């Protein structure tokens, strides 16, 4: 009896360890070089937070794509499709449709209204200190949960490649990712991070195109044959290509699908590391253009996930994928090795190394974007405007951002060490749900509702934040199932794996209720000024 694919992959990776380590090292050194170069050109706060607003619509669209296509997109979706068929592809659809919400409702008004962070928009027509404190807290919480998912992804990926099985080795991987992340952001700021994300987006699209081409070549460019073989190899037959494998089992899973869909579609427009990207372009037109480019690039990528996921289902043994990683996170690297010639071939080893290096690059770039978003919010919202009451100089603010990068990096590393064996998809879904529950209602009300008050903003942010985190804590994501974060205990009472169905409407309701019962009056002149700025960009900087 032959050894399972994932064991052969680990052996192949072990045999070709010098090649893999060389590829990883080349990428890390090259991107650090870019970061140092960009760091030398970072002279003031606008350079550090917004890259000097010098990036074109295409460049920013490429960087947004690099920021958005995370380990969950590349590794997670391929695994979800390989194991759940049609239901796994729903993640691709949700992530892509979410961009329409970002484009139509948020991108241009946000870029026109703020300077560096989400807190700028909220604080413009409300009481500065409480609103900035809430916005900063929400940004840091969302970013840290998203960071945990990337750290866990890095641990899974590198452990497979280097054949690391010891707990100390896995901890060291998480620590090294954290160190590189801190260097990227503290040295390069937004300029360095943006260039790294652009390079990573090109690498990811090129790598995905290569696998897609090779998978389709294997099936003579007949997608019908590919899907037919995937259905046959899955052991489920035609049912594998139909809805219901994961979300149509019973009433609870159907509600879970609705909840997940709402969180994915609305969450993107509230993700802090995506929102700050709109500040890096010089005009509102460039902001629109960057989202259009991002939709095209991301749309092409998610279409190719069909080949990644169904290719893995067709060419790999389902049990081997699950044995390698319960959530299927290693399906894409295993597929790369298989279509490169198999575990014993040089072509397989090279393709496994290249695709894994690209996946690792993906993790590093997204981690840098998340860290920059949270450190910017701490320095600009909490330190400069709450603690120093607007009296901090630009130099002090940038220094605070760099120290915040180190602090948030350490927190992410410590939590990442504990999260290295946890469910990556659950952590990402939590980040989206929190963003959609706490950030999005407040942003939309602030931009489009004249009566909205400080109390409404605080109720919306803290209500959405607390309810989403609380519900996930007592959901099957954390306990009660084999794939839970803590599978050996069961303290869940909330049946859904995603809290969006409850916490997102609650965030909107609390924002409305807090405003209605508030005794303070909103300033119509401030709203009129914000409306002009959001529509025209006049006086934004």
XYZ file of C-alpha atoms in Angstrom:
541
model
C 0.000 0.000 0.000
C 1.452 3.375 -1.014
C 1.973 6.171 1.492
C -0.655 8.944 1.663
C -0.105 11.974 -0.580
C 0.456 14.375 2.290
C 3.207 12.141 3.760
C 4.848 11.915 0.336
C 4.549 15.710 0.092
C 6.259 16.126 3.449
C 9.016 13.682 2.397
C 9.375 15.442 -0.965
C 9.536 18.793 0.785
C 12.132 17.384 3.169
C 14.232 16.055 0.255
C 14.049 19.445 -1.461
C 14.410 21.538 1.668
C 17.374 23.574 0.329
C 15.278 24.655 -2.683
C 12.294 25.603 -0.517
C 14.381 27.499 2.037
C 16.213 29.318 -0.800
C 12.914 30.433 -2.388
C 11.525 31.621 0.951
C 14.763 33.457 1.778
C 14.947 35.145 -1.646
C 11.389 36.436 -1.326
C 11.795 37.682 2.245
C 15.126 39.418 1.465
C 13.769 40.961 -1.761
C 10.681 42.351 -0.042
C 12.740 43.584 2.925
C 14.946 45.376 0.377
C 11.857 47.068 -1.077
C 10.754 47.990 2.456
C 14.121 49.587 3.331
C 14.074 51.548 0.042
C 10.526 52.775 0.737
C 11.421 53.549 4.363
C 14.111 55.995 3.226
C 11.426 57.932 1.353
C 9.055 58.071 4.331
C 9.449 61.608 5.667
C 6.141 62.547 7.316
C 2.833 61.133 8.593
C 1.201 61.237 5.131
C 4.056 59.084 3.783
C 3.836 56.615 6.701
C 0.025 56.284 6.831
C -0.993 56.912 3.208
C 2.156 56.362 1.115
C 2.281 60.073 0.305
C -0.990 59.618 -1.687
C 1.239 59.000 -4.700
C -0.090 55.651 -5.958
C -2.087 55.433 -9.183
C -5.486 53.737 -9.457
C -3.907 50.652 -11.059
C -1.107 50.433 -8.461
C -3.572 50.781 -5.595
C -5.932 48.261 -7.209
C -3.057 45.800 -7.394
C -2.140 46.515 -3.751
C -5.784 46.135 -2.632
C -5.843 42.756 -4.406
C -2.637 41.784 -2.602
C -4.140 42.893 0.707
C -7.467 41.114 0.139
C -6.375 37.745 -1.279
C -5.186 36.288 2.018
C -4.252 32.795 3.151
C -7.985 32.193 3.616
C -8.545 32.966 -0.084
C -5.664 30.987 -1.543
C -5.399 28.057 0.867
C -8.829 28.104 2.524
C -11.111 28.357 -0.530
C -9.204 25.689 -2.471
C -9.615 23.372 0.524
C -13.278 24.276 1.030
C -14.116 23.479 -2.618
C -12.044 20.274 -2.547
C -13.973 19.003 0.489
C -17.445 20.568 0.127
C -17.768 21.053 -3.654
C -20.354 23.663 -4.674
C -20.801 24.911 -1.097
C -17.076 25.657 -0.870
C -17.267 27.832 -3.989
C -19.818 30.040 -2.200
C -16.869 31.622 -0.328
C -15.447 32.797 -3.675
C -18.784 34.319 -4.689
C -19.241 36.031 -1.313
C -15.743 37.542 -1.270
C -16.177 38.889 -4.823
C -19.720 40.302 -4.475
C -18.546 42.118 -1.319
C -16.496 44.425 -3.530
C -19.650 45.873 -5.086
C -20.750 47.055 -1.619
C -17.309 48.572 -1.017
C -17.335 50.305 -4.421
C -20.897 51.642 -4.341
C -21.171 52.716 -0.694
C -17.781 53.239 0.911
C -14.702 53.673 -1.332
C -15.133 57.196 -2.702
C -16.898 58.926 0.262
C -14.393 57.457 2.726
C -11.377 58.535 0.689
C -12.813 62.049 0.346
C -13.805 62.425 4.003
C -10.845 61.155 5.988
C -7.115 61.500 6.241
C -5.594 58.285 7.567
C -8.124 56.118 9.487
C -11.805 55.266 9.861
C -11.798 57.324 13.080
C -11.153 60.501 11.050
C -14.513 60.155 9.286
C -16.467 59.459 12.472
C -14.769 62.161 14.536
C -15.390 64.910 11.969
C -18.969 65.577 13.090
C -18.975 63.946 16.550
C -17.167 64.169 19.882
C -13.563 63.277 19.081
C -12.265 61.346 22.070
C -15.029 58.740 22.696
C -15.569 58.077 18.977
C -11.842 57.736 18.187
C -11.418 55.422 21.204
C -14.249 53.193 19.936
C -12.978 53.224 16.324
C -9.410 52.446 17.441
C -10.576 49.587 19.685
C -12.700 48.061 16.927
C -9.896 48.353 14.345
C -7.370 46.643 16.630
C -9.790 43.810 17.587
C -10.723 43.048 13.946
C -7.071 43.224 12.838
C -5.831 40.914 15.592
C -8.450 38.226 14.816
C -7.531 38.430 11.128
C -3.844 38.280 12.088
C -4.447 35.053 14.030
C -5.854 33.409 10.899
C -2.740 34.365 8.897
C -0.414 33.145 11.674
C -2.251 29.814 11.838
C -2.031 29.535 8.032
C 1.715 30.195 8.126
C 2.176 27.484 10.747
C 0.223 24.883 8.730
C 2.018 25.698 5.480
C 5.616 25.819 6.669
C 5.186 22.789 8.937
C 4.058 20.741 5.912
C 6.917 21.989 3.749
C 9.773 21.612 6.144
C 8.456 18.465 7.762
C 8.325 20.209 11.165
C 6.365 18.179 13.682
C 7.720 19.478 16.993
C 5.704 22.072 18.900
C 8.852 24.179 19.425
C 9.418 24.277 15.650
C 5.853 25.405 14.983
C 6.139 28.121 17.624
C 9.389 29.324 16.022
C 7.605 29.685 12.632
C 4.945 31.945 14.178
C 7.647 34.032 15.906
C 9.633 34.452 12.655
C 6.503 35.575 10.749
C 5.859 38.114 13.510
C 9.415 39.486 13.371
C 9.310 39.939 9.565
C 5.874 41.583 9.863
C 7.165 44.103 12.438
C 10.149 44.937 10.198
C 7.949 45.490 7.117
C 5.658 47.988 8.807
C 8.003 49.805 11.195
C 10.637 50.397 8.487
C 8.546 50.881 5.342
C 5.172 52.206 6.548
C 2.425 52.359 3.909
C 4.880 52.843 1.011
C 6.842 49.677 1.813
C 3.708 47.677 2.610
C 2.026 48.772 -0.642
C 4.991 47.738 -2.815
C 5.194 44.364 -1.022
C 1.460 43.817 -1.628
C 1.821 44.699 -5.316
C 4.701 42.236 -5.769
C 2.775 39.566 -3.878
C -0.394 40.112 -5.974
C 1.585 39.597 -9.197
C 3.223 36.440 -7.793
C -0.105 35.032 -6.553
C -1.935 35.658 -9.844
C 1.001 34.176 -11.819
C 1.167 31.097 -9.559
C -2.604 30.563 -9.692
C -2.613 31.010 -13.498
C 0.122 28.381 -13.795
C -1.767 25.800 -11.695
C -5.043 26.580 -13.506
C -3.356 26.109 -16.893
C -1.742 22.797 -15.847
C -5.001 21.463 -14.329
C -7.007 22.370 -17.439
C -4.237 20.926 -19.656
C -4.603 17.633 -17.806
C -8.294 17.593 -18.746
C -7.674 18.910 -22.311
C -9.258 22.263 -21.364
C -12.627 20.588 -20.883
C -14.145 22.019 -17.673
C -16.996 19.497 -17.857
C -14.496 16.607 -17.673
C -12.745 18.305 -14.723
C -15.994 18.703 -12.769
C -17.101 15.167 -13.684
C -13.833 13.657 -12.421
C -14.024 15.771 -9.225
C -17.570 14.519 -8.566
C -16.536 10.918 -9.239
C -13.350 11.078 -7.127
C -15.165 12.744 -4.204
C -17.281 9.604 -3.718
C -20.447 11.728 -3.696
C -21.224 11.702 -7.413
C -23.348 14.517 -8.876
C -24.319 15.687 -5.372
C -20.774 17.096 -5.021
C -21.600 19.678 -7.720
C -24.951 20.623 -6.201
C -25.779 22.895 -3.228
C -26.220 21.344 0.183
C -23.098 19.348 1.090
C -22.265 21.712 3.955
C -25.072 24.252 4.239
C -28.161 22.281 3.226
C -28.042 19.491 5.800
C -30.717 20.946 8.119
C -32.410 24.223 9.107
C -29.434 25.298 11.250
C -26.908 24.936 8.426
C -29.232 26.828 6.063
C -29.384 29.703 8.545
C -25.603 29.442 8.901
C -25.247 29.916 5.152
C -27.384 33.087 5.252
C -25.343 34.328 8.233
C -22.028 33.622 6.489
C -23.244 35.262 3.265
C -24.273 38.456 5.074
C -20.925 38.615 6.931
C -18.843 38.053 3.778
C -20.767 40.531 1.614
C -20.955 43.323 4.214
C -17.690 42.629 6.056
C -15.299 43.783 3.321
C -16.626 47.368 3.437
C -15.769 47.473 7.157
C -12.336 45.787 7.155
C -9.826 48.351 8.486
C -6.834 47.157 6.426
C -8.928 47.496 3.238
C -10.415 50.882 4.222
C -7.008 52.544 4.754
C -5.980 51.609 1.208
C -8.404 54.224 -0.150
C -6.299 56.976 1.449
C -3.206 56.171 -0.659
C -4.560 57.641 -3.912
C -4.535 61.363 -4.795
C -8.123 61.737 -6.081
C -11.635 60.298 -5.779
C -11.420 59.214 -9.418
C -8.283 57.194 -8.620
C -10.108 55.621 -5.647
C -12.927 54.447 -7.955
C -10.421 53.251 -10.543
C -8.448 51.305 -7.923
C -11.597 49.439 -6.811
C -12.474 48.688 -10.447
C -8.986 47.240 -11.002
C -9.279 45.293 -7.747
C -12.637 43.811 -8.802
C -11.119 42.679 -12.127
C -8.001 41.144 -10.550
C -9.820 39.560 -7.605
C -12.652 38.345 -9.872
C -10.155 36.600 -12.155
C -8.479 35.005 -9.138
C -11.738 33.694 -7.668
C -12.749 32.224 -11.022
C -9.460 30.328 -11.017
C -10.273 28.898 -7.569
C -12.679 26.614 -9.490
C -9.627 24.945 -11.070
C -7.736 24.918 -7.745
C -10.552 23.425 -5.662
C -12.172 21.044 -8.149
C -8.694 20.138 -9.501
C -7.689 19.060 -5.987
C -10.954 17.092 -5.643
C -10.335 15.373 -9.006
C -6.626 14.566 -8.646
C -6.092 14.041 -4.909
C -7.457 11.525 -2.441
C -10.035 13.189 -0.173
C -8.768 11.317 2.905
C -5.199 12.487 2.208
C -6.321 16.130 2.101
C -8.170 15.758 5.415
C -5.280 13.841 7.002
C -2.880 16.642 6.038
C -5.179 19.345 7.448
C -8.769 18.906 8.678
C -9.902 22.167 7.073
C -8.238 21.299 3.750
C -5.785 24.222 3.975
C -2.999 22.245 2.255
C -5.061 21.221 -0.815
C -3.482 23.881 -3.115
C 0.184 22.981 -2.330
C -0.600 19.245 -2.608
C -2.323 19.862 -5.970
C 0.705 21.851 -7.197
C 2.981 18.928 -6.390
C 0.650 16.409 -8.037
C 0.323 18.267 -11.363
C 4.057 19.044 -11.343
C 4.754 15.326 -11.677
C 4.030 13.820 -8.268
C 5.810 13.533 -4.938
C 8.870 11.730 -6.303
C 9.516 14.113 -9.206
C 11.739 17.176 -9.433
C 8.919 19.071 -11.221
C 6.535 18.282 -8.381
C 9.037 19.425 -5.772
C 9.763 22.677 -7.643
C 6.070 23.511 -8.143
C 5.303 22.653 -4.502
C 8.145 24.956 -3.401
C 7.103 27.805 -5.717
C 3.387 27.701 -4.811
C 4.181 27.388 -1.113
C 6.580 30.343 -1.313
C 3.796 32.335 -3.021
C 1.350 31.305 -0.279
C 3.879 32.338 2.367
C 4.358 35.665 0.530
C 0.571 36.064 0.625
C 0.550 35.607 4.389
C 3.414 38.076 4.953
C 1.834 40.795 2.780
C -1.609 40.514 4.384
C -0.079 40.418 7.868
C 1.841 43.638 7.078
C -1.373 45.359 5.901
C -3.277 44.316 9.028
C -0.479 45.436 11.341
C -0.255 48.799 9.577
C -4.036 49.336 9.922
C -4.041 48.599 13.650
C -0.828 50.519 14.466
C -2.045 53.532 12.410
C -5.339 53.535 14.292
C -3.558 53.304 17.648
C -1.092 56.107 16.853
C -3.467 58.468 15.033
C -6.762 57.861 16.867
C -5.772 56.759 20.372
C -2.312 58.298 20.956
C -2.396 61.567 18.987
C -6.064 62.528 19.426
C -7.174 60.849 22.684
C -4.079 60.580 24.885
C -2.249 63.693 23.580
C -5.494 65.565 22.715
C -4.240 66.591 19.277
C -0.977 68.066 20.598
C 1.391 65.363 19.253
C 3.806 66.311 16.472
C 3.992 64.235 13.284
C 7.364 62.857 14.408
C 5.904 61.734 17.758
C 2.893 60.205 15.988
C 5.065 58.155 13.608
C 7.228 57.018 16.551
C 4.050 55.932 18.378
C 2.923 54.031 15.266
C 6.257 52.192 15.114
C 6.099 51.268 18.802
C 2.466 50.195 18.325
C 3.627 47.959 15.449
C 6.045 46.223 17.829
C 3.370 45.906 20.540
C 0.655 44.584 18.204
C 3.243 42.274 16.598
C 4.116 40.795 20.003
C 0.394 40.336 20.869
C -0.191 38.656 17.487
C 2.815 36.347 17.979
C 1.751 35.334 21.514
C -1.878 34.687 20.475
C -0.676 33.113 17.208
C 1.351 30.569 19.198
C -1.890 29.450 20.896
C -3.861 29.679 17.621
C -1.467 27.588 15.513
C -3.737 24.516 15.638
C -7.042 26.376 15.510
C -9.646 26.631 12.769
C -8.408 29.274 10.296
C -11.780 29.700 8.562
C -13.498 30.392 11.888
C -11.052 33.175 12.715
C -11.468 34.838 9.300
C -15.262 34.584 9.491
C -15.097 36.203 12.937
C -13.040 39.125 11.586
C -15.583 39.686 8.785
C -18.539 39.435 11.165
C -17.009 41.893 13.645
C -16.149 44.347 10.837
C -19.684 44.163 9.425
C -21.294 44.423 12.891
C -19.226 47.228 14.429
C -17.613 49.270 11.644
C -19.985 49.238 8.676
C -23.181 50.512 10.412
C -21.244 53.387 11.979
C -19.541 54.366 8.691
C -22.807 54.314 6.703
C -24.805 56.197 9.339
C -22.047 58.785 9.688
C -21.825 59.380 5.937
C -25.533 59.273 5.052
C -27.695 60.057 8.142
C -27.923 63.704 9.221
C -29.324 62.939 12.714
C -26.610 60.410 13.668
C -24.988 61.263 17.027
C -21.957 60.313 19.108
C -24.101 58.058 21.332
C -25.415 56.253 18.242
C -21.844 55.691 17.022
C -20.701 54.341 20.392
C -23.710 52.020 20.777
C -23.218 50.750 17.224
C -19.472 50.087 17.484
C -19.388 48.602 20.983
C -22.719 46.767 20.548
C -21.639 45.175 17.266
C -18.186 44.389 18.646
C -19.333 42.787 21.903
C -22.287 40.861 20.423
C -20.279 39.330 17.557
C -17.338 38.297 19.757
C -19.686 37.005 22.492
C -21.756 34.875 20.080
C -18.672 33.365 18.411
C -17.202 32.550 21.831
C -20.237 30.338 22.539
C -20.569 28.936 19.002
C -19.377 25.646 17.432
C -16.345 27.549 16.059
C -14.837 27.554 19.568
C -16.124 24.308 21.139
C -18.272 21.248 20.621
C -17.044 19.898 17.251
C -13.996 18.073 15.874
C -13.054 21.155 13.858
C -13.593 23.580 16.779
C -10.795 25.588 18.337
C -11.184 23.505 21.503
C -12.592 20.158 20.278
C -12.267 18.373 23.650
C -14.746 20.605 25.500
C -18.278 21.756 24.739
C -19.701 24.992 26.158
C -21.471 26.228 23.013
C -25.145 27.179 23.080
C -25.308 29.446 20.004
C -25.969 27.027 17.090
C -24.548 29.053 14.166
C -20.865 29.131 13.227
C -21.108 32.759 12.110
C -22.832 35.436 14.235
C -23.573 37.804 11.312
C -27.301 37.006 11.151
C -27.726 38.369 14.703
C -24.854 40.797 15.317
C -24.980 42.777 12.021
C -28.681 43.789 12.275
C -28.030 44.448 15.995
C -25.163 46.843 15.112
C -27.472 48.798 12.772
C -30.356 48.712 15.304
C -28.188 49.958 18.185
C -26.804 52.793 16.033
C -30.382 53.912 15.251
C -31.624 53.410 18.836
C -28.642 55.206 20.415
C -29.289 58.201 18.153
C -33.069 58.285 18.703
C -32.851 58.190 22.525
C -29.854 60.559 22.650
C -30.467 64.045 24.032
C -27.619 65.592 22.055
C -28.332 67.359 18.790
C -26.259 66.598 15.701
C -24.669 69.619 14.008
C -26.362 70.121 10.589
C -23.524 72.397 9.403
C -20.925 69.702 10.147
C -23.020 67.122 8.299
C -23.371 69.472 5.317
C -19.593 69.997 5.264
C -18.975 66.226 5.499
C -21.507 65.619 2.710
C -19.717 68.088 0.407
C -16.340 66.557 1.259
C -17.545 62.965 0.784
C -19.077 63.776 -2.612
C -16.377 66.090 -3.983
C -13.204 65.587 -1.931
C -13.045 69.387 -1.381
C -10.932 70.249 1.674
C -10.170 66.588 2.487
C -6.437 67.178 3.072
